[in-house]
Structures are given as structure tokens and as C-alpha cells.
mmCIF file of C-alpha atoms in Angstrom:
data_model
loop_
_atom_site.group_PDB
_atom_site.id
_atom_site.type_symbol
_atom_site.label_atom_id
_atom_site.label_comp_id
_atom_site.label_asym_id
_atom_site.label_seq_id
_atom_site.Cartn_x
_atom_site.Cartn_y
_atom_site.Cartn_z
ATOM 1 C CA MET A 15 16.088 -29.017 -14.172
ATOM 2 C CA LYS A 16 13.286 -26.697 -13.853
ATOM 3 C CA ARG A 17 10.125 -27.755 -11.409
ATOM 4 C CA ALA A 18 6.786 -25.877 -11.862
ATOM 5 C CA ARG A 19 3.367 -26.148 -10.633
ATOM 6 C CA ILE A 20 0.477 -25.729 -13.305
ATOM 7 C CA GLN A 21 -3.195 -24.869 -12.516
ATOM 8 C CA THR A 22 -5.307 -27.087 -14.312
ATOM 9 C CA PRO A 23 -9.299 -27.098 -14.370
ATOM 10 C CA THR A 24 -9.176 -29.916 -12.071
ATOM 11 C CA GLY A 25 -6.487 -29.025 -9.732
ATOM 12 C CA THR A 26 -2.722 -28.149 -9.268
ATOM 13 C CA VAL A 27 0.107 -30.347 -10.947
ATOM 14 C CA ARG A 28 3.674 -30.434 -9.978
ATOM 15 C CA GLY A 29 6.302 -31.574 -12.637
ATOM 16 C CA ARG A 30 9.446 -30.964 -14.500
ATOM 17 C CA TYR A 31 9.057 -28.011 -16.966
ATOM 18 C CA GLU A 32 10.660 -28.127 -20.402
ATOM 19 C CA ASP A 33 9.704 -26.103 -23.552
ATOM 20 C CA GLY A 34 6.203 -25.091 -22.255
ATOM 21 C CA VAL A 35 5.330 -28.187 -21.006
ATOM 22 C CA VAL A 36 5.151 -29.628 -17.402
ATOM 23 C CA HIS A 37 5.804 -33.319 -17.351
ATOM 24 C CA ALA A 38 4.103 -34.919 -14.324
ATOM 25 C CA ASP A 39 3.542 -38.457 -13.017
ATOM 26 C CA ASP A 40 0.314 -38.745 -14.886
ATOM 27 C CA GLY A 41 1.267 -37.122 -18.152
ATOM 28 C CA ALA A 42 2.213 -33.954 -20.038
ATOM 29 C CA TYR A 43 0.525 -30.681 -19.389
ATOM 30 C CA ARG A 44 0.870 -27.848 -21.926
ATOM 31 C CA VAL A 45 0.956 -24.365 -20.458
ATOM 32 C CA GLY A 46 -1.596 -22.233 -22.069
ATOM 33 C CA VAL A 47 -3.553 -25.239 -23.163
ATOM 34 C CA ASP A 48 -4.147 -27.471 -20.467
ATOM 35 C CA GLY A 49 -3.485 -24.699 -17.711
ATOM 36 C CA ARG A 50 -1.370 -21.897 -16.501
ATOM 37 C CA LEU A 51 1.572 -21.827 -14.413
ATOM 38 C CA THR A 52 1.166 -20.759 -10.873
ATOM 39 C CA TYR A 53 3.811 -19.918 -7.963
ATOM 40 C CA PRO A 54 6.146 -22.863 -7.896
ATOM 41 C CA ALA A 55 5.996 -23.408 -4.085
ATOM 42 C CA THR A 56 3.693 -23.790 -1.265
ATOM 43 C CA PRO A 57 5.464 -22.285 1.743
ATOM 44 C CA SER A 58 4.311 -22.093 5.281
ATOM 45 C CA THR A 59 6.034 -18.875 5.576
ATOM 46 C CA ILE A 60 7.992 -16.307 3.232
ATOM 47 C CA TYR A 61 11.158 -14.873 4.947
ATOM 48 C CA CYS A 62 12.447 -11.923 3.159
ATOM 49 C CA VAL A 63 15.466 -9.881 3.819
ATOM 50 C CA GLY A 64 15.994 -6.477 3.398
ATOM 51 C CA ARG A 65 18.986 -4.089 3.234
ATOM 52 C CA ASN A 66 21.115 -6.642 1.604
ATOM 53 C CA TYR A 67 22.608 -4.677 -0.990
ATOM 54 C CA ALA A 68 24.866 -1.565 -0.200
ATOM 55 C CA GLU A 69 23.691 0.631 -3.021
ATOM 56 C CA THR A 70 20.047 -0.122 -1.946
ATOM 57 C CA ILE A 71 20.774 1.074 1.582
ATOM 58 C CA GLU A 72 22.385 4.202 0.423
ATOM 59 C CA GLN A 73 19.571 5.095 -1.868
ATOM 60 C CA MET A 74 16.978 4.622 0.791
ATOM 61 C CA ASP A 75 19.036 6.163 3.375
ATOM 62 C CA TYR A 76 18.873 3.184 5.670
ATOM 63 C CA ASP A 77 21.398 2.096 8.315
ATOM 64 C CA ARG A 78 23.660 -0.666 7.263
ATOM 65 C CA PRO A 79 22.913 -3.831 9.445
ATOM 66 C CA ASP A 80 25.505 -6.086 11.008
ATOM 67 C CA GLN A 81 23.408 -9.359 10.494
ATOM 68 C CA PRO A 82 20.505 -10.149 7.984
ATOM 69 C CA ALA A 83 17.703 -7.938 8.683
ATOM 70 C CA PHE A 84 14.439 -10.078 7.893
ATOM 71 C CA PHE A 85 10.627 -9.672 7.894
ATOM 72 C CA ILE A 86 7.784 -12.244 7.031
ATOM 73 C CA LYS A 87 5.060 -12.292 4.222
ATOM 74 C CA PRO A 88 2.214 -14.777 4.414
ATOM 75 C CA PRO A 89 1.351 -17.305 1.857
ATOM 76 C CA ALA A 90 -1.741 -15.222 1.122
ATOM 77 C CA ALA A 91 0.487 -12.626 -0.599
ATOM 78 C CA LEU A 92 1.407 -15.198 -3.328
ATOM 79 C CA VAL A 93 0.614 -14.672 -6.906
ATOM 80 C CA GLY A 94 2.033 -16.634 -9.747
ATOM 81 C CA PRO A 95 3.863 -15.544 -12.957
ATOM 82 C CA GLU A 96 1.631 -13.773 -15.593
ATOM 83 C CA ARG A 97 -0.838 -12.785 -13.000
ATOM 84 C CA PRO A 98 -1.995 -9.375 -11.951
ATOM 85 C CA ILE A 99 -0.420 -7.432 -9.336
ATOM 86 C CA ARG A 100 -3.318 -5.437 -7.461
ATOM 87 C CA TYR A 101 -2.534 -1.783 -7.004
ATOM 88 C CA PRO A 102 -4.500 -1.186 -3.378
ATOM 89 C CA ALA A 103 -6.923 1.761 -3.385
ATOM 90 C CA TRP A 104 -5.508 2.542 -0.022
ATOM 91 C CA THR A 105 -1.882 3.451 -1.123
ATOM 92 C CA ASP A 106 -0.344 5.966 -3.377
ATOM 93 C CA GLU A 107 3.194 4.474 -3.739
ATOM 94 C CA LEU A 108 3.653 0.891 -4.921
ATOM 95 C CA THR A 109 6.977 -0.368 -5.576
ATOM 96 C CA TYR A 110 8.400 -3.318 -7.079
ATOM 97 C CA ALA A 111 11.752 -4.969 -5.918
ATOM 98 C CA GLY A 112 13.250 -7.879 -8.257
ATOM 99 C CA GLU A 113 14.741 -10.505 -5.732
ATOM 100 C CA LEU A 114 16.198 -13.843 -6.238
ATOM 101 C CA ALA A 115 14.594 -16.522 -3.862
ATOM 102 C CA ALA A 116 15.433 -20.131 -2.475
ATOM 103 C CA VAL A 117 12.785 -22.795 -1.781
ATOM 104 C CA ILE A 118 13.703 -25.079 0.999
ATOM 105 C CA GLY A 119 13.626 -28.819 0.208
ATOM 106 C CA GLU A 120 13.469 -30.311 3.640
ATOM 107 C CA ARG A 121 12.602 -29.781 7.155
ATOM 108 C CA CYS A 122 15.800 -28.471 8.808
ATOM 109 C CA ARG A 123 17.232 -26.162 11.412
ATOM 110 C CA ALA A 124 20.696 -24.746 12.616
ATOM 111 C CA VAL A 125 22.245 -25.479 9.104
ATOM 112 C CA ASP A 126 25.742 -24.636 8.486
ATOM 113 C CA PRO A 127 26.536 -22.394 5.721
ATOM 114 C CA ALA A 128 28.611 -25.034 3.863
ATOM 115 C CA ASP A 129 25.469 -27.421 4.136
ATOM 116 C CA VAL A 130 22.805 -25.189 2.738
ATOM 117 C CA PRO A 131 23.130 -26.358 -0.753
ATOM 118 C CA ASP A 132 21.879 -29.638 0.614
ATOM 119 C CA VAL A 133 18.535 -28.285 2.140
ATOM 120 C CA VAL A 134 17.791 -26.219 -0.733
ATOM 121 C CA ALA A 135 15.380 -27.500 -3.443
ATOM 122 C CA GLY A 136 16.219 -25.014 -5.885
ATOM 123 C CA TYR A 137 15.881 -21.048 -6.873
ATOM 124 C CA THR A 138 13.167 -19.020 -8.166
ATOM 125 C CA VAL A 139 12.335 -15.174 -8.808
ATOM 126 C CA MET A 140 10.291 -12.955 -6.223
ATOM 127 C CA ASN A 141 8.868 -9.509 -6.499
ATOM 128 C CA ASP A 142 8.862 -7.746 -3.191
ATOM 129 C CA VAL A 143 5.844 -5.512 -3.732
ATOM 130 C CA ASP A 144 5.669 -2.582 -1.337
ATOM 131 C CA ALA A 145 2.921 -0.076 -0.439
ATOM 132 C CA LEU A 146 5.706 2.397 0.783
ATOM 133 C CA ASP A 147 3.476 5.271 2.202
ATOM 134 C CA GLN A 148 1.927 2.712 4.622
ATOM 135 C CA PRO A 149 2.817 2.771 8.324
ATOM 136 C CA GLY A 150 4.513 -0.304 9.593
ATOM 137 C CA ARG A 151 6.344 -3.171 7.527
ATOM 138 C CA THR A 152 3.368 -5.571 7.649
ATOM 139 C CA ALA A 153 1.033 -3.103 6.460
ATOM 140 C CA ARG A 154 3.260 -2.053 3.465
ATOM 141 C CA LYS A 155 4.306 -5.752 2.604
ATOM 142 C CA ALA A 156 1.795 -8.541 3.472
ATOM 143 C CA PHE A 157 -1.283 -7.651 1.481
ATOM 144 C CA GLU A 158 -2.577 -9.961 -1.443
ATOM 145 C CA THR A 159 -0.571 -10.044 -4.562
ATOM 146 C CA SER A 160 2.500 -8.651 -2.788
ATOM 147 C CA ALA A 161 4.655 -11.583 -3.455
ATOM 148 C CA PRO A 162 4.696 -12.493 -7.077
ATOM 149 C CA LEU A 163 6.793 -15.765 -7.586
ATOM 150 C CA GLY A 164 8.041 -17.883 -10.197
ATOM 151 C CA PRO A 165 7.882 -18.904 -13.006
ATOM 152 C CA TRP A 166 9.430 -22.142 -11.822
ATOM 153 C CA ILE A 167 12.274 -23.471 -9.438
ATOM 154 C CA GLU A 168 15.667 -24.043 -11.151
ATOM 155 C CA THR A 169 17.269 -26.898 -9.221
ATOM 156 C CA ASP A 170 20.707 -26.675 -10.506
ATOM 157 C CA LEU A 171 21.976 -23.286 -9.659
ATOM 158 C CA ASP A 172 24.844 -21.711 -7.602
ATOM 159 C CA PRO A 173 23.171 -18.380 -6.675
ATOM 160 C CA ARG A 174 26.362 -16.559 -6.122
ATOM 161 C CA GLY A 175 27.711 -13.879 -8.569
ATOM 162 C CA ILE A 176 24.683 -14.251 -11.088
ATOM 163 C CA GLU A 177 23.239 -11.417 -12.932
ATOM 164 C CA MET A 178 19.971 -9.959 -12.698
ATOM 165 C CA GLU A 179 17.650 -7.144 -14.475
ATOM 166 C CA THR A 180 14.288 -5.853 -13.695
ATOM 167 C CA VAL A 181 12.364 -4.174 -16.675
ATOM 168 C CA VAL A 182 9.253 -2.070 -16.362
ATOM 169 C CA ASP A 183 7.624 -1.122 -19.749
ATOM 170 C CA GLY A 184 10.657 -1.966 -21.569
ATOM 171 C CA GLU A 185 12.814 0.293 -19.365
ATOM 172 C CA VAL A 186 15.714 -1.217 -17.485
ATOM 173 C CA ARG A 187 15.108 -0.317 -13.925
ATOM 174 C CA GLN A 188 17.607 -2.728 -11.992
ATOM 175 C CA SER A 189 20.847 -4.390 -13.372
ATOM 176 C CA ALA A 190 23.295 -6.047 -10.679
ATOM 177 C CA THR A 191 24.825 -9.341 -9.624
ATOM 178 C CA THR A 192 24.158 -11.348 -6.578
ATOM 179 C CA ASP A 193 27.973 -10.944 -5.385
ATOM 180 C CA LEU A 194 26.803 -7.367 -4.490
ATOM 181 C CA MET A 195 24.676 -8.750 -1.705
ATOM 182 C CA LEU A 196 26.285 -8.018 1.892
ATOM 183 C CA PHE A 197 25.258 -11.646 2.992
ATOM 184 C CA ASP A 198 25.234 -14.202 0.405
ATOM 185 C CA PRO A 199 22.180 -16.632 0.258
ATOM 186 C CA PHE A 200 24.109 -19.432 2.086
ATOM 187 C CA GLU A 201 24.898 -17.043 4.920
ATOM 188 C CA VAL A 202 21.192 -15.827 4.932
ATOM 189 C CA ILE A 203 19.778 -19.357 5.302
ATOM 190 C CA ALA A 204 22.077 -20.424 7.984
ATOM 191 C CA PHE A 205 21.337 -17.298 9.930
ATOM 192 C CA LEU A 206 17.637 -17.841 9.592
ATOM 193 C CA SER A 207 17.934 -21.645 10.397
ATOM 194 C CA GLU A 208 19.256 -20.766 13.934
ATOM 195 C CA ARG A 209 16.160 -18.891 14.571
ATOM 196 C CA VAL A 210 13.329 -21.081 12.875
ATOM 197 C CA THR A 211 12.711 -24.426 11.703
ATOM 198 C CA PHE A 212 12.469 -24.606 8.073
ATOM 199 C CA GLN A 213 9.540 -26.618 6.400
ATOM 200 C CA PRO A 214 9.716 -28.056 2.846
ATOM 201 C CA GLY A 215 8.491 -25.388 0.300
ATOM 202 C CA ASP A 216 9.395 -22.509 2.759
ATOM 203 C CA VAL A 217 10.741 -19.465 0.762
ATOM 204 C CA VAL A 218 13.662 -17.203 1.399
ATOM 205 C CA ALA A 219 14.096 -14.035 -0.545
ATOM 206 C CA PHE A 220 17.390 -12.321 -0.324
ATOM 207 C CA GLY A 221 16.656 -8.445 -0.989
ATOM 208 C CA SER A 222 16.703 -6.156 -3.856
ATOM 209 C CA PRO A 223 19.569 -4.707 -5.660
ATOM 210 C CA ALA A 224 19.525 -0.648 -6.014
ATOM 211 C CA ASN A 225 16.630 1.209 -7.708
ATOM 212 C CA PRO A 226 13.437 -0.502 -6.324
ATOM 213 C CA GLY A 227 11.079 2.024 -7.723
ATOM 214 C CA THR A 228 7.305 2.861 -8.234
ATOM 215 C CA VAL A 229 4.793 1.393 -10.336
ATOM 216 C CA GLU A 230 1.494 2.184 -11.711
ATOM 217 C CA PRO A 231 -1.767 0.506 -13.069
ATOM 218 C CA GLY A 232 -0.805 -0.838 -16.491
ATOM 219 C CA ASP A 233 2.903 -1.458 -15.901
ATOM 220 C CA ALA A 234 4.463 -4.668 -17.109
ATOM 221 C CA ILE A 235 7.374 -5.819 -14.714
ATOM 222 C CA ALA A 236 9.852 -8.480 -15.902
ATOM 223 C CA ILE A 237 12.304 -9.679 -13.360
ATOM 224 C CA TRP A 238 15.388 -12.050 -14.972
ATOM 225 C CA TYR A 239 17.671 -13.914 -12.925
ATOM 226 C CA GLU A 240 20.421 -15.545 -14.912
ATOM 227 C CA GLY A 241 20.390 -19.432 -14.779
ATOM 228 C CA VAL A 242 16.564 -19.317 -13.407
ATOM 229 C CA GLY A 243 14.204 -17.200 -15.900
ATOM 230 C CA THR A 244 12.061 -14.229 -16.041
ATOM 231 C CA LEU A 245 8.948 -13.576 -13.669
ATOM 232 C CA ARG A 246 6.421 -11.423 -15.541
ATOM 233 C CA ASN A 247 3.281 -9.526 -13.935
ATOM 234 C CA THR A 248 1.337 -6.586 -14.799
ATOM 235 C CA VAL A 249 -0.120 -4.165 -12.346
ATOM 236 C CA VAL A 250 -3.902 -3.509 -12.378
ATOM 237 C CA ALA A 251 -6.053 -1.271 -10.413
ATOM 238 C CA ASP A 252 -7.941 -2.694 -7.591
ATOM 239 C CA ASP A 253 -11.335 -2.972 -7.953
#
């Protein structure tokens, strides 16, 4: 089942998404008529794992980690599907990275890998936008619109061994499967849960396959994960 959030003139509504309609407790909302889809979760924190694909490590000349290497994006970085990614005036090297992300369903800590499916509400897609020429990971990754998320949460998915593809202006830039991860989603969530207490709605992104690359204003980015769907955003010049 797909769970989505739709932004309407009177507020944000949550419900089951099917064929362009969000079915909420108080009625049906048509996407594009009654409102637009927005990011499907409201996390207290976005936990991002880097260097989780061997080919990406080789491409970027990183050291191979012996445990998940993670960083944090703030909720202020979120932007929904079909919304613009702003190209900041202070960077000359903006990059995309198509990532699978889990949405945590309940407050939890110290979760065993075998129990991770019980605490995950479902999976969605994130674009880990990065101003690669900036000094320090926070300056590079924590700015507004640097975390496109959506289009919805798929509640019925085994995230292991699914295919993905990132397309920029009709050109396939990334193509991989999640079984190429060094640490699978269950291992990652269990590892993080030893260090933090997850809150409902928190997001965990599992890293990018090979070929994260640069974008320019006007570029349309589509990131597809099998069984989930496609996150689409367009890059625009910041005012």
C-alpha cells in the first residue's frame, strides 16, 4: 500500500494513495486538482549513510568503511516531489544521488536486524543533493531543498535486491540494485538504533549507487526504485 501526504489550500492531509487520489479519513483528494503531493514523512531527523556501495567508493576515491558511515540532514532540507531543487548561488558543483530511504514507524532503540521490518513504516526515495565544492559535510548537504523525498511511502516492500535507476534529462545516469550495498537496510537501521532513539517519521537513507553526478539549472531528475516509484524534481537557479 502507498501512503502519501497531499498539500491542500487548507492544510496537509495524509492517506492511502491510489491512481492519483489520496484517500483520507475525511474524503478523497485528487492530486493536481485538490492539492499537490508533498514529502511523505515529517522526520525529526534525516539519517543518511554514505559510502555504502563499493563502486561509488572507488569512483570517489574514498576509504572503504568497516561500519556504516552516517551523517544528518535537517528537516529544513526537505522538498516534495515535482518541486524545484534550488541551485545555490554559492556553489559551482551541485550533484544528485538517487537513494532508497526507510521511514521509521514507531519510537524505538537497539533494534535487532531481524526485527527491523517491524519498526519500519515503509520505503520511499530520496535525492541526496550535495554542493560538492563546499568545505565540510554540513555545508555541502544541509541546505534547503537538498533532500527531495517522495513521492509516497510503500508499506509492502522487501528492500533487498531491488533495482533502481536515475535519469537526468532522459539520460540514464545510475543503474544498480540494492544488493550491491555494503550494509543492507536492516543492518543500517540496527546499527543506527544502537546510537540514537528513532522517532516515528524519521528517515534513514541508505546511500547512492555509482555515478552520482553534477546537474545544472533546468535539469529534470527522475529517480526510480523498483516497488516504490519515481521521485521527480527539476533544478532551478536560486534567486
